[in-house]
Coordinates of C-alpha atoms and ligand atoms in Angstrom, one line a residue:
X121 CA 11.1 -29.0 12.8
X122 CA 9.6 -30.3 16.1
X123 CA 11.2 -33.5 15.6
X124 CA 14.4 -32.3 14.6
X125 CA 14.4 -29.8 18.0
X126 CA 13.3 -32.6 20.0
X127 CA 16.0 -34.8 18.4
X128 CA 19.2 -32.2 19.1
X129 CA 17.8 -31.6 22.7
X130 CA 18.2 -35.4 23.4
X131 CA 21.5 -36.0 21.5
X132 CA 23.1 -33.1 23.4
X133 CA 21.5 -33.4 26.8
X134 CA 21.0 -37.0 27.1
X135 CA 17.8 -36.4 28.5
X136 CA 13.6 -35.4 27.4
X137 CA 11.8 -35.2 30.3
X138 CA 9.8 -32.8 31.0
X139 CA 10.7 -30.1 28.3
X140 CA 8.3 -28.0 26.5
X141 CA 8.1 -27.0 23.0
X142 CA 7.6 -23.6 21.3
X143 CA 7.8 -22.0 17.9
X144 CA 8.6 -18.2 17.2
X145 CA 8.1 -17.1 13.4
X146 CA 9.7 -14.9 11.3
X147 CA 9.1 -12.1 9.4
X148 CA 8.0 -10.6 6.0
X149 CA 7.6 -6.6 6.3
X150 CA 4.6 -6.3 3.0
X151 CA 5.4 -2.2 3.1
X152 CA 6.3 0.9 5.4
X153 CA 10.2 0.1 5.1
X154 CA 12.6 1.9 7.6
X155 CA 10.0 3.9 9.3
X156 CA 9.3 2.0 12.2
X157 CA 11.9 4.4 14.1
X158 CA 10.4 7.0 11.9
X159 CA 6.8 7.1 14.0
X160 CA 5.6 5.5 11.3
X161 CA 2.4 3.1 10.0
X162 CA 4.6 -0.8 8.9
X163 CA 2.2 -3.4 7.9
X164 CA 4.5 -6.8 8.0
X165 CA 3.1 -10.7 8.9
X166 CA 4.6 -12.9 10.9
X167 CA 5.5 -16.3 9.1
X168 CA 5.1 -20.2 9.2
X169 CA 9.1 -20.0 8.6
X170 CA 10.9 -20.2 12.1
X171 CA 13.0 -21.3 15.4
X172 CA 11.1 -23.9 17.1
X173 CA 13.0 -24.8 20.6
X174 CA 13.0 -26.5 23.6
X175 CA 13.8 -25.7 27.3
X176 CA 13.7 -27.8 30.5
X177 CA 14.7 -26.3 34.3
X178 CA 17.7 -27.4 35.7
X179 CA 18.6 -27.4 39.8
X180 CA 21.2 -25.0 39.2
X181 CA 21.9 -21.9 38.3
X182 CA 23.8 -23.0 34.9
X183 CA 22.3 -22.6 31.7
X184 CA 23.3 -24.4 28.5
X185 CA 22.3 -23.6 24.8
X186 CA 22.8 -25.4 21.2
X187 CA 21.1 -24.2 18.0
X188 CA 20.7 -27.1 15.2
X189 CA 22.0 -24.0 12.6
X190 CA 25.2 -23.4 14.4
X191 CA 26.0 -27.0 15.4
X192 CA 29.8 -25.9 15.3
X193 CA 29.8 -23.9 17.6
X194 CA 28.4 -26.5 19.9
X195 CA 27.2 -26.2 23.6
X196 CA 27.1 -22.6 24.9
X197 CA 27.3 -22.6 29.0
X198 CA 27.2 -20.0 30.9
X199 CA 25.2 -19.4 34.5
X200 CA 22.8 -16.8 35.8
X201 CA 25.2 -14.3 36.6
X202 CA 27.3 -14.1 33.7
X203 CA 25.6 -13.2 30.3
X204 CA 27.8 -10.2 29.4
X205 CA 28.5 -9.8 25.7
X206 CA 30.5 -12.2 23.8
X207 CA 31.8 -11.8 20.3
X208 CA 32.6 -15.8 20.4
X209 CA 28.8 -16.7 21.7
X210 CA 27.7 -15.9 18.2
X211 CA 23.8 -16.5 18.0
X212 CA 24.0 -17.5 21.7
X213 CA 24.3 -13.8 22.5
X214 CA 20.6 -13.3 21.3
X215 CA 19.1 -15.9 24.3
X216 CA 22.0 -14.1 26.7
X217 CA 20.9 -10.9 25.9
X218 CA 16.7 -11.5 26.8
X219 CA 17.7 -13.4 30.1
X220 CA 19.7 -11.2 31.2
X221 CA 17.4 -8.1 30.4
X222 CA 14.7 -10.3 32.3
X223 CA 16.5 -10.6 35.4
X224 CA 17.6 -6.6 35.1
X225 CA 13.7 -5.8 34.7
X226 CA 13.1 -7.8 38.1
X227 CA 12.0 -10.5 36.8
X228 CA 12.3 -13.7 38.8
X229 CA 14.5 -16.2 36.8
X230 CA 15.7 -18.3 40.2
X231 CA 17.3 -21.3 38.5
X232 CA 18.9 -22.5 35.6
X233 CA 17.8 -24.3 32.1
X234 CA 18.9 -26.1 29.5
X235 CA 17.8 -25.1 25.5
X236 CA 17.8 -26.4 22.4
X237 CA 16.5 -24.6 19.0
X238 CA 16.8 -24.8 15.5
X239 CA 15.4 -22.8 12.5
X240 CA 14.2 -23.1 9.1
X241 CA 14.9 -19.5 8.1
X242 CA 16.9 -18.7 6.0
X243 CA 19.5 -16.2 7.8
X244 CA 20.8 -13.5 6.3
X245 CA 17.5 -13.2 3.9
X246 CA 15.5 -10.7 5.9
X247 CA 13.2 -12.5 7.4
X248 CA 14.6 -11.7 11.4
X249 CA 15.9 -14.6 12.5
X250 CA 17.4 -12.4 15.4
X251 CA 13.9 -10.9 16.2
X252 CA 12.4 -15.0 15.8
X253 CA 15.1 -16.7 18.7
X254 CA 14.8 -13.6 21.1
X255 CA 11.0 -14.5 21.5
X256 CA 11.4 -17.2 21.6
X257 CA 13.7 -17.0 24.4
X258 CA 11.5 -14.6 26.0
X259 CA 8.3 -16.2 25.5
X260 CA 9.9 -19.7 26.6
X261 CA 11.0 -17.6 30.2
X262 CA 7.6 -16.1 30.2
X263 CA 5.9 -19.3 30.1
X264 CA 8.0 -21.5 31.9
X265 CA 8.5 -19.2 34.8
X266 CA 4.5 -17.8 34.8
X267 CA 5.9 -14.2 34.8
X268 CA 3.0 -12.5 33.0
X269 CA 4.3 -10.1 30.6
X270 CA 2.2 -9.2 27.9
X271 CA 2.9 -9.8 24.2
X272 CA 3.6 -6.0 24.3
X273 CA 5.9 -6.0 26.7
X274 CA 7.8 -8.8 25.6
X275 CA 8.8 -7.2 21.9
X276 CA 9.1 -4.2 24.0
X277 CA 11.9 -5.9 25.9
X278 CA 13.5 -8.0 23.0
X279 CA 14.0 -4.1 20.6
X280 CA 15.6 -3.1 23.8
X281 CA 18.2 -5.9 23.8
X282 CA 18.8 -5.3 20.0
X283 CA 19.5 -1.6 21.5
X284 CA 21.7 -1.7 24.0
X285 CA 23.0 -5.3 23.9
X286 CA 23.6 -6.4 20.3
X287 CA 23.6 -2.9 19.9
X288 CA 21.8 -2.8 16.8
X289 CA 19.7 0.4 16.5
X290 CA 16.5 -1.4 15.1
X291 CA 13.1 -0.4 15.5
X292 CA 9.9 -1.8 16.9
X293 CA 8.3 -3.7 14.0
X294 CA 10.0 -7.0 13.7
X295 CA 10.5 -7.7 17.4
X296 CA 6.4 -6.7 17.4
X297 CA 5.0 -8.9 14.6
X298 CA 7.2 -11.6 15.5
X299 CA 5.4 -11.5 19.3
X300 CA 1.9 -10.4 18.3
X301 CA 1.1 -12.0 14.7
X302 CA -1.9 -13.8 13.8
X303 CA -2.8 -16.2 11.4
X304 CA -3.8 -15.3 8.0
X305 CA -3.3 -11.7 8.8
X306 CA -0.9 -8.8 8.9
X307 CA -0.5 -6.4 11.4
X308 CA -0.9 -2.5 10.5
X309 CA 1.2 -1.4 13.4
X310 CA 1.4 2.3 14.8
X311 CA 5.3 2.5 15.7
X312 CA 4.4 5.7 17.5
X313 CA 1.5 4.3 19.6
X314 CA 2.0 0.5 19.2
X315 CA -1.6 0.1 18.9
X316 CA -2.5 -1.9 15.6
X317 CA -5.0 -3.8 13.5
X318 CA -4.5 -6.7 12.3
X319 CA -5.7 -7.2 8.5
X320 CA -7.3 -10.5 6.7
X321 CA -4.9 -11.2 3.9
X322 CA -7.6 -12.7 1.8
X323 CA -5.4 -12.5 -1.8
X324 CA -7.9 -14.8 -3.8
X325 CA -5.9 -16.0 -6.4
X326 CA -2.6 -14.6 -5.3
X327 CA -0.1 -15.3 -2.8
X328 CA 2.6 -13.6 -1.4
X329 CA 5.9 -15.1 -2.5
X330 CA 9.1 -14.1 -1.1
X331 CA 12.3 -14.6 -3.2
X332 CA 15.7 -14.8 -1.2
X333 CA 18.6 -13.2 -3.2
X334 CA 21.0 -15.1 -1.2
X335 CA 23.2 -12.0 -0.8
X336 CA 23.0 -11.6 3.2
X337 CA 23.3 -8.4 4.7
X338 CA 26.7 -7.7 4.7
X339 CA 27.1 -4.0 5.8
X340 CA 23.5 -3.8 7.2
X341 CA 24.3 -2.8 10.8
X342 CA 26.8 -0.1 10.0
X343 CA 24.9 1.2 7.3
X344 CA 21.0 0.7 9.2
X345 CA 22.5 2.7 12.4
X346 CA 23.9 5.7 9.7
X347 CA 20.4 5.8 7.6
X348 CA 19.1 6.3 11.1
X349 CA 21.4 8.8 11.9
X350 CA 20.4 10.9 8.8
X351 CA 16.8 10.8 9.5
X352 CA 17.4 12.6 13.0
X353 CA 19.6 15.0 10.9
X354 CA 16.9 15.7 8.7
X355 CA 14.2 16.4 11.3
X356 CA 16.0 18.8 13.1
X357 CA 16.8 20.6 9.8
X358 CA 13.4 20.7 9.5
X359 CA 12.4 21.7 13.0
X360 CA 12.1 25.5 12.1
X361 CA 9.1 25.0 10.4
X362 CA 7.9 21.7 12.3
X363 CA 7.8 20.7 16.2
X364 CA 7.3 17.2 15.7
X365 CA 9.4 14.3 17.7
X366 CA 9.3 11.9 14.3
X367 CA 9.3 12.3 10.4
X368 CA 6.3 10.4 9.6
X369 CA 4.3 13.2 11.3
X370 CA 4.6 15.9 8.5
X371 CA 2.3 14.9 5.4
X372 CA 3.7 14.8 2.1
X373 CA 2.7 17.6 0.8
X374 CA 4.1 19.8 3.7
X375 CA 7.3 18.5 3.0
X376 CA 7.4 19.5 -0.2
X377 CA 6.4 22.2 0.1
X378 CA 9.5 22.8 3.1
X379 CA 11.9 20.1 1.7
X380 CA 14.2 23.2 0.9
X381 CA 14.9 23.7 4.8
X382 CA 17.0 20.9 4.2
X383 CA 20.2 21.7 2.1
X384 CA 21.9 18.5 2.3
X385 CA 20.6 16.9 -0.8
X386 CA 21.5 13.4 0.6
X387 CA 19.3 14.0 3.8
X388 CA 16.8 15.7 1.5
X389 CA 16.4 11.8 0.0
X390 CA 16.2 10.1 2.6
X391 CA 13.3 12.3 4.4
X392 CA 11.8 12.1 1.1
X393 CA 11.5 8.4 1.3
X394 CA 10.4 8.2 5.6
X395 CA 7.2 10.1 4.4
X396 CA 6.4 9.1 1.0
X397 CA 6.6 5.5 2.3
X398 CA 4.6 6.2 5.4
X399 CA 2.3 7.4 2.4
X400 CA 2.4 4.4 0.8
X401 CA 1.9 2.1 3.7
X402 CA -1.5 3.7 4.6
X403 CA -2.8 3.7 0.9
X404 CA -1.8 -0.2 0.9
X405 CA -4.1 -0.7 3.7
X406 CA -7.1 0.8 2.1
X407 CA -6.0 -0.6 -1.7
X408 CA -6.3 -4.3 0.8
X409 CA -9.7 -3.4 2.4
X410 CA -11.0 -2.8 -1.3
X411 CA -9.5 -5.9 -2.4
X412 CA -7.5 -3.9 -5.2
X413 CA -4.6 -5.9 -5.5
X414 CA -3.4 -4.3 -8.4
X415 CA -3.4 -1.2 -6.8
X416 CA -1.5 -2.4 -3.7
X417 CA 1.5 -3.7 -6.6
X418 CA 1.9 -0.4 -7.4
X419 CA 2.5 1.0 -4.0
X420 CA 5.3 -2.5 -3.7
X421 CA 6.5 -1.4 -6.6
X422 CA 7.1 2.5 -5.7
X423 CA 8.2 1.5 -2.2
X424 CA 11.1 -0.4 -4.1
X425 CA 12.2 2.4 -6.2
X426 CA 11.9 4.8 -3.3
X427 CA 14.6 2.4 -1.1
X428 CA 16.3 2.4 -4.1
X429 CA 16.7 5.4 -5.2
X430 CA 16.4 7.7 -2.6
X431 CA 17.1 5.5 0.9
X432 CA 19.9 3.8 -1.1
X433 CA 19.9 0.6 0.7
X434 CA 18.6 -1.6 -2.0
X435 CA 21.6 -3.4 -4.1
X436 CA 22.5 -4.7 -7.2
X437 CA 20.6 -8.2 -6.7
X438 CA 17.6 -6.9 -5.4
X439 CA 17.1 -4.5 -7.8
X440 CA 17.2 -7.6 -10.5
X441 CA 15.1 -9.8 -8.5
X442 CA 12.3 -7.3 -8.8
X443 CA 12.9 -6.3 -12.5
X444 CA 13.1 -10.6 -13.0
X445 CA 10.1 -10.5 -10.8
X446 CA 7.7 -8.4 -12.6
X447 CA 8.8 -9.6 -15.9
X448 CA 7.5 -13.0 -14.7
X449 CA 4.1 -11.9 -13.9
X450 CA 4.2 -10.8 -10.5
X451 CA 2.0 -7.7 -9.6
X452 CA 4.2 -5.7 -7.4
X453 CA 7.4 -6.4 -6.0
X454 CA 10.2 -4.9 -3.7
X455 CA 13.3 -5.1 -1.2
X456 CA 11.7 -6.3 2.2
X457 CA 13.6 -6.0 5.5
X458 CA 16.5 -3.3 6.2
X459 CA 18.2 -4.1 2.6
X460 CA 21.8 -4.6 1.4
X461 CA 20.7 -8.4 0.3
X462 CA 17.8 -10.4 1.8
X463 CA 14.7 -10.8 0.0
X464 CA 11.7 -9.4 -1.7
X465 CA 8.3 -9.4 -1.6
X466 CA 6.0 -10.0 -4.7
X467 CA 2.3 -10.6 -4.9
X468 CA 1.9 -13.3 -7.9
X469 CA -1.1 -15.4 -9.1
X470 CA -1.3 -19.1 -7.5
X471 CA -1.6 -20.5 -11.1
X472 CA 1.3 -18.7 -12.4
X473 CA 4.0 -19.8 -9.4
X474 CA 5.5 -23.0 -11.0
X475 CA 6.4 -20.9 -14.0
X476 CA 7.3 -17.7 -12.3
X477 CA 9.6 -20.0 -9.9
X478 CA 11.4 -21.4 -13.1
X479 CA 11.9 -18.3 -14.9
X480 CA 12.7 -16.0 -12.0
X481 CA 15.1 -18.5 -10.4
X482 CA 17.3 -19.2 -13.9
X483 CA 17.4 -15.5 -14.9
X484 CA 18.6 -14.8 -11.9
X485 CA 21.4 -17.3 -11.9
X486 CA 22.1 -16.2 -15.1
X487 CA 22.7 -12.6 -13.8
X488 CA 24.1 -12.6 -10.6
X489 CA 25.4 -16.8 -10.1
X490 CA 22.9 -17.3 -7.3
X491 CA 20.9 -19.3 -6.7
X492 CA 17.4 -18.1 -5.0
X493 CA 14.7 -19.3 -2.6
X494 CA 11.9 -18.8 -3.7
X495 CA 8.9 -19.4 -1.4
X496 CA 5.2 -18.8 -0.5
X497 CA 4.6 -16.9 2.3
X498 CA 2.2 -18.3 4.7
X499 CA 1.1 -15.3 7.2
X500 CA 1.1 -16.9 10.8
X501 CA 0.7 -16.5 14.5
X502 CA 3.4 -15.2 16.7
X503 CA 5.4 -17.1 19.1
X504 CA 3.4 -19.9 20.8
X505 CA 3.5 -23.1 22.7
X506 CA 3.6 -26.0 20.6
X507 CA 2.4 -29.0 23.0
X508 CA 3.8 -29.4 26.8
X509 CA 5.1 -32.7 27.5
Ligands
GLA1291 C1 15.2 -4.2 10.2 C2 14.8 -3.6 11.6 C3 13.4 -3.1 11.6 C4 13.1 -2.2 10.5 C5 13.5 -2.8 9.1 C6 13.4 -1.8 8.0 O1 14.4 -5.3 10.0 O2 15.0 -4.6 12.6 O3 13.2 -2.4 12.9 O4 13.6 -0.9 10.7 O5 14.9 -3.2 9.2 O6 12.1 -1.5 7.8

């Protein structure tokens, strides 16, 4: 991909010199799904899959952005003091939106600068594209203009833009893994604290293999912002009994044994999920440390039919993939990512890939007429320097 970056920022710009290189990963979330705005434990990886991009200072105060994955839309200008919100800017709004929340935060951004990226995710799978070019926007300013902001700080910032600028209503977790990552590891992440661990993903004869259902996200937004919605709703139905700012504070058996307090059956699900997940994401930790693997399938597997069932933001593909999925010899599988289309994770043995590839990938066809990725996850480090040249 380096080359390819390099390539597009010399066809466009006509000019190399002096440009440096980065790379920002992806994301694969292993379990704790829509509970990062709940307070609760997530436990994603960030990925070898990513943007890699390239940015040189300018004398001016213009800036000018292409993305290899968007080559229609061509050459985005705009200068320092106009990165308001376009519908037209497309992905460029994503690079607009971190300098601009730079500058707002005080930081010194003096002069103007010319990028090129370009990814290898897949977009519209799940894997946060969005949260992979913000930091790597941010992280490119960081560096390039020595303002010291911490790892923290930085996803801190890039949520924030998803907040108020994309105006997405997304939680901390991708933004966080896609900053912080390390390789070979996942991060268990407290959403409430942002402290976190990060976790040796030694899988022995397994690997984590991510199968893209090639049904992208359609009505995600809409539908993420109203599952958030509901989980407010079901807190403060269930504030008479418990003073707690987030969901994932009640235990499981306390909410079952006060689930009646809310009467909205529909809420009642979704609550139900927030803490049985938050559950499962803590046991998955422990099943990891003990190195039971097939213990940790179980809790994928449970986490699917909870988003299924009771979050209702699985869909009709995903639910095969993971029926295709276990029928293939995979150990645990499930929806990763907000839902409505994107991908799933599945823990499978290295020896049985090839085959589970094959099989997985023509039943699937057969079912649905689309065709998957299917690929092997390698956990990574987050966003990074490449080389300066
Ligand atoms: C999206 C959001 C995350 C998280 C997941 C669901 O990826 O960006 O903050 O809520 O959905 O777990």
């Amino acid at each position: 991909m380096k080359y390819k970056a390099r390539d597009l920022f010399e066809k466009t710009y006509g000019y190399i010199a002096a440009s440096r290189l980065f790379f920002s990963p992806g994301r694969v979330n292993l379990i704790g799904e829509h509970i990062d705005y709940n307070g609760g434990m997530v436990f994603p990886c960030a990925l070898s899959l990513g943007t890699t991009g390239l940015i040189a200072l300018r004398n001016d105060r213009q800036i000018r952005l292409i993305s290899g994955n968007f080559p229609e839309m061509g050459v985005i200008e705009v200068d320092l003091d106009h990165l308001e919100y376009h519908n037209h800017h497309g992905w460029a709004n994503y690079p607009k939106g971190i300098i601009k929340a730079m500058r707002e935060n005080g930081y010194p951004i003096p002069q103007g600068f010319d990028v090129a990226l370009i990814g290898d995710l897949p977009s519209g799978a799940g894997l946060s594209s969005s949260a992979s070019v913000e930091l790597l926007m941010a992280f490119m300013l960081n560096e390039t203009f020595r303002l010291a902001i911490t790892r923290k700080d930085l996803a801190i910032l890039a949520q924030e833009v998803e907040n108020h600028y994309i105006k997405v209503n997304c939680g901390i977790m991708d933004q966080f893994v896609v900053s912080c990552g390390v390789e070979g590891h996942a991060l268990l992440l407290d959403t409430r604290t942002l402290d976190y661990e990060t976790i040796p993903l030694h899988l022995g004869d397994y690997a984590i293999v991510i199968c893209n259902s090639k049904v992208s996200r359609g009505l995600a937004d809409s539908k993420y912002n109203e599952r958030r919605q509901e989980c407010e709703a079901a807190l403060h139905a269930l504030e008479p009994r418990f003073h707690v700012p987030f969901l994932c504070m009640i235990s499981y058996p306390d909410f079952i044994q006060n689930q009646d307090l809310i009467t909205d059956p529909v809420l009642r699900k979704r609550a139900k999920h927030v803490i049985s997940e938050h559950y499962r994401t803590l046991r998955s930790y422990h099943l990891l440390k003990n190195q039971d693997l097939l213990g940790f399938g179980e809790m994928l597997l449970e986490s699917h039919y909870s988003l299924k069932t009771d979050y209702e933001v699985s869909c009709k593909e995903l639910d095969v993939l993971v029926e295709l999925a276990m029928a293939h010899g995979s150990i645990g599988s499930r929806m990763t990512g907000a839902g409505f289309g994107g991908s799933t994770v599945n823990i499978v043995k290295k020896s049985d890939i090839n085959h589970f590839r094959d099989a997985v990938a023509k039943a699937y066809f057969r079912a649905t007429h689309y065709v998957p990725d299917i690929l092997i996850a390698e956990p990574s480090d987050g966003v990074k320097e490449l080389e300066n040249s």
